[in-house]
mmCIF file of C-alpha atoms in Angstrom:
data_model
loop_
_atom_site.group_PDB
_atom_site.id
_atom_site.type_symbol
_atom_site.label_atom_id
_atom_site.label_comp_id
_atom_site.label_asym_id
_atom_site.label_seq_id
_atom_site.Cartn_x
_atom_site.Cartn_y
_atom_site.Cartn_z
ATOM 1 C CA MET A 1 -42.419 -95.388 184.334
ATOM 2 C CA TRP A 2 -43.105 -98.063 181.686
ATOM 3 C CA THR A 3 -45.236 -97.659 178.540
ATOM 4 C CA ARG A 4 -45.927 -99.923 175.635
ATOM 5 C CA ARG A 5 -47.674 -99.090 172.395
ATOM 6 C CA GLY A 6 -48.377 -100.602 169.031
ATOM 7 C CA SER A 7 -51.133 -102.692 167.317
ATOM 8 C CA GLY A 8 -50.892 -105.186 164.562
ATOM 9 C CA CYS A 9 -52.892 -105.224 161.308
ATOM 10 C CA VAL A 10 -54.989 -108.243 160.152
ATOM 11 C CA SER A 11 -54.524 -109.220 156.613
ATOM 12 C CA GLU A 12 -55.881 -111.879 154.037
ATOM 13 C CA PRO A 13 -55.549 -115.541 154.849
ATOM 14 C CA ASP A 14 -54.618 -116.787 151.512
ATOM 15 C CA VAL A 15 -50.901 -116.715 152.095
ATOM 16 C CA TRP A 16 -48.096 -119.093 152.651
ATOM 17 C CA ALA A 17 -46.680 -120.078 156.032
ATOM 18 C CA GLY A 18 -43.133 -121.261 156.676
ATOM 19 C CA PRO A 19 -39.514 -120.285 156.057
ATOM 20 C CA GLY A 20 -39.664 -120.372 152.260
ATOM 21 C CA PRO A 21 -41.929 -119.962 149.290
ATOM 22 C CA ALA A 22 -44.381 -122.462 147.983
ATOM 23 C CA GLY A 23 -42.572 -125.751 146.898
ATOM 24 C CA SER A 24 -39.562 -124.938 149.230
ATOM 25 C CA GLY A 25 -40.824 -125.766 152.705
ATOM 26 C CA GLY A 26 -43.835 -123.435 152.969
ATOM 27 C CA SER A 27 -47.253 -124.802 153.460
ATOM 28 C CA ARG A 28 -50.849 -123.500 152.775
ATOM 29 C CA LEU A 29 -52.399 -122.051 155.892
ATOM 30 C CA PRO A 30 -55.418 -123.890 157.218
ATOM 31 C CA ALA A 31 -58.867 -122.299 156.341
ATOM 32 C CA GLY A 32 -59.601 -119.471 158.767
ATOM 33 C CA THR A 33 -56.002 -118.905 159.780
ATOM 34 C CA GLU A 34 -54.779 -115.426 159.347
ATOM 35 C CA PRO A 35 -51.471 -113.508 159.962
ATOM 36 C CA VAL A 36 -51.796 -111.246 162.995
ATOM 37 C CA ALA A 37 -49.546 -108.330 161.872
ATOM 38 C CA ARG A 38 -48.567 -106.671 158.597
ATOM 39 C CA SER A 39 -46.037 -104.144 157.578
ATOM 40 C CA PRO A 40 -46.991 -100.898 155.821
ATOM 41 C CA ILE A 41 -44.635 -102.056 152.987
ATOM 42 C CA THR A 42 -46.564 -104.344 150.623
ATOM 43 C CA PRO A 43 -44.568 -107.593 150.253
ATOM 44 C CA PRO A 44 -43.838 -108.782 146.816
ATOM 45 C CA PRO A 45 -45.040 -112.434 146.050
ATOM 46 C CA PRO A 46 -44.759 -115.037 147.224
ATOM 47 C CA VAL A 47 -46.250 -113.910 150.457
ATOM 48 C CA LEU A 48 -45.400 -115.940 153.688
ATOM 49 C CA VAL A 49 -46.372 -115.793 157.249
ATOM 50 C CA ILE A 50 -43.421 -115.852 159.648
ATOM 51 C CA GLU A 51 -43.786 -115.378 163.390
ATOM 52 C CA GLY A 52 -47.392 -114.090 162.674
ATOM 53 C CA TRP A 53 -46.191 -111.396 160.229
ATOM 54 C CA GLU A 54 -47.089 -111.271 156.490
ATOM 55 C CA VAL A 55 -43.779 -111.023 154.696
ATOM 56 C CA SER A 56 -42.318 -111.474 151.257
ATOM 57 C CA GLY A 57 -40.677 -114.873 150.358
ATOM 58 C CA HIS A 58 -38.888 -113.425 147.269
ATOM 59 C CA ARG A 59 -35.189 -114.313 147.146
ATOM 60 C CA ALA A 60 -33.035 -111.655 145.455
ATOM 61 C CA ALA A 61 -29.939 -112.244 143.322
ATOM 62 C CA ALA A 62 -28.851 -108.563 142.856
ATOM 63 C CA GLY A 63 -25.900 -106.988 144.428
ATOM 64 C CA LEU A 64 -28.048 -104.225 145.926
ATOM 65 C CA THR A 65 -31.125 -105.177 147.904
ATOM 66 C CA LEU A 66 -33.875 -103.731 150.025
ATOM 67 C CA THR A 67 -35.483 -105.843 152.809
ATOM 68 C CA ASP A 68 -38.495 -105.065 154.923
ATOM 69 C CA LEU A 69 -37.422 -105.830 158.478
ATOM 70 C CA THR A 70 -40.582 -104.316 160.174
ATOM 71 C CA PRO A 71 -41.340 -107.689 161.920
ATOM 72 C CA LEU A 72 -38.218 -107.252 164.062
ATOM 73 C CA ALA A 73 -38.931 -106.293 167.814
ATOM 74 C CA LYS A 74 -38.128 -102.511 168.319
ATOM 75 C CA VAL A 75 -37.806 -101.107 171.859
ATOM 76 C CA GLN A 76 -36.907 -97.499 172.501
ATOM 77 C CA VAL A 77 -35.116 -96.934 175.852
ATOM 78 C CA ARG A 78 -34.579 -93.502 177.425
ATOM 79 C CA ALA A 79 -32.201 -92.843 180.452
ATOM 80 C CA PRO A 80 -29.848 -90.219 181.696
ATOM 81 C CA ALA A 81 -26.959 -89.875 179.290
ATOM 82 C CA GLY A 82 -24.269 -90.112 181.883
ATOM 83 C CA GLY A 83 -25.851 -92.518 184.250
ATOM 84 C CA HIS A 84 -25.531 -96.088 185.278
ATOM 85 C CA ALA A 85 -28.190 -97.326 182.812
ATOM 86 C CA ALA A 86 -26.245 -95.580 179.915
ATOM 87 C CA ALA A 87 -23.094 -97.126 181.102
ATOM 88 C CA GLU A 88 -24.551 -100.658 181.251
ATOM 89 C CA LEU A 89 -26.107 -100.185 177.726
ATOM 90 C CA GLY A 90 -22.535 -99.526 176.659
ATOM 91 C CA VAL A 91 -23.213 -97.841 173.325
ATOM 92 C CA PRO A 92 -22.741 -94.011 173.138
ATOM 93 C CA PHE A 93 -24.809 -91.597 171.134
ATOM 94 C CA GLY A 94 -23.952 -91.893 167.478
ATOM 95 C CA ARG A 95 -22.783 -95.480 167.642
ATOM 96 C CA ALA A 96 -24.394 -98.892 167.266
ATOM 97 C CA ALA A 97 -23.306 -102.503 168.141
ATOM 98 C CA ARG A 98 -24.611 -106.056 167.994
ATOM 99 C CA ARG A 99 -24.513 -107.983 171.265
ATOM 100 C CA ALA A 100 -23.632 -111.733 171.554
ATOM 101 C CA ASP A 101 -27.370 -112.633 171.374
ATOM 102 C CA ARG A 102 -27.438 -110.580 168.127
ATOM 103 C CA THR A 103 -29.583 -107.772 169.605
ATOM 104 C CA VAL A 104 -28.644 -104.447 168.094
ATOM 105 C CA VAL A 105 -28.228 -101.551 170.476
ATOM 106 C CA ALA A 106 -28.076 -98.115 168.812
ATOM 107 C CA GLY A 107 -27.378 -94.780 170.560
ATOM 108 C CA SER A 108 -30.080 -92.959 168.482
ATOM 109 C CA GLY A 109 -30.174 -89.742 170.424
ATOM 110 C CA PRO A 110 -28.660 -88.205 173.681
ATOM 111 C CA GLY A 111 -30.048 -90.378 176.377
ATOM 112 C CA GLU A 112 -31.948 -92.449 173.850
ATOM 113 C CA TRP A 113 -31.264 -95.947 172.536
ATOM 114 C CA LEU A 114 -33.074 -98.240 170.074
ATOM 115 C CA LEU A 115 -32.964 -101.948 170.631
ATOM 116 C CA LEU A 116 -33.685 -104.377 167.727
ATOM 117 C CA ALA A 117 -34.089 -108.170 168.045
ATOM 118 C CA ALA A 118 -35.789 -111.014 166.297
ATOM 119 C CA PRO A 119 -39.579 -111.014 165.929
ATOM 120 C CA GLY A 120 -41.510 -111.495 169.116
ATOM 121 C CA GLN A 121 -38.669 -110.374 171.433
ATOM 122 C CA GLY A 122 -40.112 -107.032 172.346
ATOM 123 C CA PRO A 123 -41.525 -108.173 175.731
ATOM 124 C CA ALA A 124 -38.245 -109.713 176.640
ATOM 125 C CA LEU A 125 -36.394 -106.526 175.662
ATOM 126 C CA ALA A 126 -38.762 -104.393 177.712
ATOM 127 C CA GLY A 127 -38.373 -106.821 180.595
ATOM 128 C CA TRP A 128 -34.552 -106.490 180.430
ATOM 129 C CA ALA A 129 -34.915 -102.668 180.321
ATOM 130 C CA ALA A 130 -37.141 -102.948 183.495
ATOM 131 C CA GLU A 131 -34.453 -104.943 185.179
ATOM 132 C CA LEU A 132 -31.939 -102.298 183.965
ATOM 133 C CA ALA A 133 -34.035 -99.582 185.700
ATOM 134 C CA ALA A 134 -34.168 -101.520 188.906
ATOM 135 C CA ARG A 135 -30.313 -101.704 188.829
ATOM 136 C CA SER A 136 -30.188 -97.924 188.290
ATOM 137 C CA PRO A 137 -31.778 -96.323 191.462
ATOM 138 C CA GLY A 138 -32.484 -92.638 191.255
ATOM 139 C CA GLU A 139 -32.627 -92.628 187.432
ATOM 140 C CA LEU A 140 -35.670 -92.330 185.221
ATOM 141 C CA VAL A 141 -35.391 -95.198 182.751
ATOM 142 C CA THR A 142 -38.259 -95.739 180.389
ATOM 143 C CA ALA A 143 -38.867 -98.393 177.650
ATOM 144 C CA THR A 144 -41.446 -98.254 174.894
ATOM 145 C CA ASP A 145 -42.211 -101.148 172.570
ATOM 146 C CA VAL A 146 -42.591 -99.473 169.276
ATOM 147 C CA THR A 147 -42.567 -102.658 167.104
ATOM 148 C CA HIS A 148 -45.899 -102.069 165.411
ATOM 149 C CA GLY A 149 -45.564 -98.247 165.341
ATOM 150 C CA ARG A 150 -42.315 -98.136 163.310
ATOM 151 C CA ALA A 151 -41.012 -99.398 159.906
ATOM 152 C CA LEU A 152 -37.638 -100.897 159.532
ATOM 153 C CA ILE A 153 -35.640 -101.442 156.199
ATOM 154 C CA ARG A 154 -32.405 -103.124 155.552
ATOM 155 C CA PHE A 155 -30.321 -101.712 152.674
ATOM 156 C CA THR A 156 -27.477 -103.844 151.563
ATOM 157 C CA GLY A 157 -24.875 -103.707 148.896
ATOM 158 C CA PRO A 158 -21.547 -101.894 147.927
ATOM 159 C CA ALA A 159 -23.698 -99.186 146.134
ATOM 160 C CA ALA A 160 -25.920 -98.498 149.029
ATOM 161 C CA ALA A 161 -24.038 -95.406 149.964
ATOM 162 C CA ASP A 162 -24.197 -94.107 146.448
ATOM 163 C CA VAL A 163 -27.940 -94.378 146.487
ATOM 164 C CA LEU A 164 -28.374 -92.844 149.939
ATOM 165 C CA ARG A 165 -26.337 -89.800 148.824
ATOM 166 C CA LYS A 166 -29.131 -89.070 146.300
ATOM 167 C CA VAL A 167 -31.795 -88.784 149.023
ATOM 168 C CA CYS A 168 -29.869 -87.700 152.129
ATOM 169 C CA GLY A 169 -27.396 -84.884 152.762
ATOM 170 C CA ILE A 170 -25.209 -86.848 155.128
ATOM 171 C CA ASP A 171 -21.594 -87.680 154.138
ATOM 172 C CA PHE A 172 -21.611 -91.532 153.726
ATOM 173 C CA SER A 173 -17.902 -91.908 153.420
ATOM 174 C CA ASP A 174 -16.199 -94.470 155.646
ATOM 175 C CA ARG A 175 -14.294 -91.636 157.377
ATOM 176 C CA ILE A 176 -17.524 -89.765 158.451
ATOM 177 C CA THR A 177 -19.994 -92.615 158.866
ATOM 178 C CA PRO A 178 -17.968 -95.817 159.381
ATOM 179 C CA ASP A 179 -19.287 -99.383 160.203
ATOM 180 C CA GLY A 180 -21.074 -98.949 163.542
ATOM 181 C CA ALA A 181 -22.180 -95.393 162.973
ATOM 182 C CA ALA A 182 -25.750 -94.382 163.927
ATOM 183 C CA PHE A 183 -27.491 -90.992 163.376
ATOM 184 C CA ARG A 184 -30.888 -89.377 162.675
ATOM 185 C CA SER A 185 -31.453 -87.447 159.459
ATOM 186 C CA SER A 186 -33.811 -86.711 156.691
ATOM 187 C CA VAL A 187 -33.832 -89.450 154.075
ATOM 188 C CA ALA A 188 -36.032 -88.720 151.052
ATOM 189 C CA ALA A 189 -37.666 -86.078 153.386
ATOM 190 C CA VAL A 190 -38.500 -88.747 156.023
ATOM 191 C CA ALA A 191 -37.124 -88.378 159.651
ATOM 192 C CA THR A 192 -35.157 -91.557 159.838
ATOM 193 C CA ASP A 193 -32.757 -93.332 162.264
ATOM 194 C CA VAL A 194 -29.681 -94.600 160.081
ATOM 195 C CA ILE A 195 -27.649 -97.342 161.486
ATOM 196 C CA ARG A 196 -24.671 -98.773 159.575
ATOM 197 C CA LEU A 197 -23.831 -102.374 160.497
ATOM 198 C CA ASP A 198 -21.985 -104.233 157.791
ATOM 199 C CA THR A 199 -22.640 -107.923 157.366
ATOM 200 C CA ASP A 200 -19.878 -110.205 156.319
ATOM 201 C CA GLY A 201 -17.840 -107.243 155.039
ATOM 202 C CA VAL A 202 -20.718 -105.995 152.882
ATOM 203 C CA ARG A 203 -22.065 -102.377 153.365
ATOM 204 C CA CYS A 204 -25.449 -102.500 155.234
ATOM 205 C CA TYR A 205 -27.758 -99.860 156.594
ATOM 206 C CA LEU A 206 -30.754 -100.132 158.907
ATOM 207 C CA LEU A 207 -33.343 -97.392 158.279
ATOM 208 C CA HIS A 208 -35.899 -96.858 160.981
ATOM 209 C CA CYS A 209 -38.842 -94.532 160.700
ATOM 210 C CA GLU A 210 -42.479 -93.900 161.637
ATOM 211 C CA ARG A 211 -44.849 -96.615 160.265
ATOM 212 C CA SER A 212 -46.870 -94.072 158.238
ATOM 213 C CA SER A 213 -43.690 -93.186 156.233
ATOM 214 C CA GLY A 214 -42.396 -96.755 155.795
ATOM 215 C CA ALA A 215 -44.002 -97.499 152.304
ATOM 216 C CA TYR A 216 -43.041 -94.071 150.944
ATOM 217 C CA LEU A 217 -39.453 -94.452 152.065
ATOM 218 C CA PHE A 218 -39.190 -97.925 150.714
ATOM 219 C CA GLY A 219 -40.481 -96.619 147.373
ATOM 220 C CA GLU A 220 -38.204 -93.726 147.145
ATOM 221 C CA LEU A 221 -35.141 -95.986 147.825
ATOM 222 C CA LEU A 222 -36.176 -98.362 145.210
ATOM 223 C CA ALA A 223 -36.529 -95.528 142.688
ATOM 224 C CA ALA A 224 -33.212 -93.978 143.650
ATOM 225 C CA GLY A 225 -31.489 -97.366 143.276
ATOM 226 C CA ARG A 226 -33.099 -98.236 139.862
ATOM 227 C CA GLU A 227 -29.875 -97.332 137.955
ATOM 228 C CA PHE A 228 -27.990 -99.673 140.293
ATOM 229 C CA ALA A 229 -30.298 -102.698 139.465
ATOM 230 C CA ILE A 230 -31.686 -102.776 143.001
ATOM 231 C CA GLU A 231 -34.049 -105.584 143.911
ATOM 232 C CA THR A 232 -36.275 -106.345 146.886
ATOM 233 C CA ASP A 233 -35.267 -109.385 149.017
ATOM 234 C CA GLY A 234 -37.707 -111.225 151.354
ATOM 235 C CA PHE A 235 -37.617 -111.641 155.042
ATOM 236 C CA THR A 236 -35.829 -114.616 156.735
ATOM 237 C CA LEU A 237 -35.345 -115.418 160.431
ATOM 238 C CA PRO A 238 -33.841 -114.305 162.615
ATOM 239 C CA GLY A 239 -33.832 -111.133 160.448
ATOM 240 C CA ILE A 240 -31.043 -109.290 162.457
#
């Protein structure tokens, strides 16, 4: 059984397209050209279009940053927890790992995985999952592309755990939630998948929630991190 869901949102055409803000490689979109998708989180200016998504081109200099990663491809896979597909996925419940192609695989629940990849890779991920199902006869393996139905936030910096403690009851110590941990909890009263994947030795969390809660969660994290001089950072490819 294979299902896909999600729909993009059309936004205003007066934005910048390219890898950087105006004056640093971006270019004004031709008249009549519009982005094809928009995150629920309003991007701070300058606004760019990357891979069809309206994103922020702001570059933060702070030690604690929030980045809207909603444009990333997101595919949810379900399969028997002890079956062949689970073994091939290779990531148990409660853990996350980055594959050689940079795809993130997170064991987000018993018999449930979340795959994250660069924008536009949703069909490829779902196709790979279909091949996985074919290699797992007798198992019910399903894949759902939730790219446009979910929000994704990256929270980076040494003080990220201190901020999360203010809005979540989980123990964010290295002993309980080390690098590579994945769990589902309430963050600022929002049901959220939390994935810790440090980058270049810097503490980093990925926060995945329903699209309708994305802007609220982003705003609550900004408010909670104000005392730590938090800043919004823009999206850059590959994003993961």
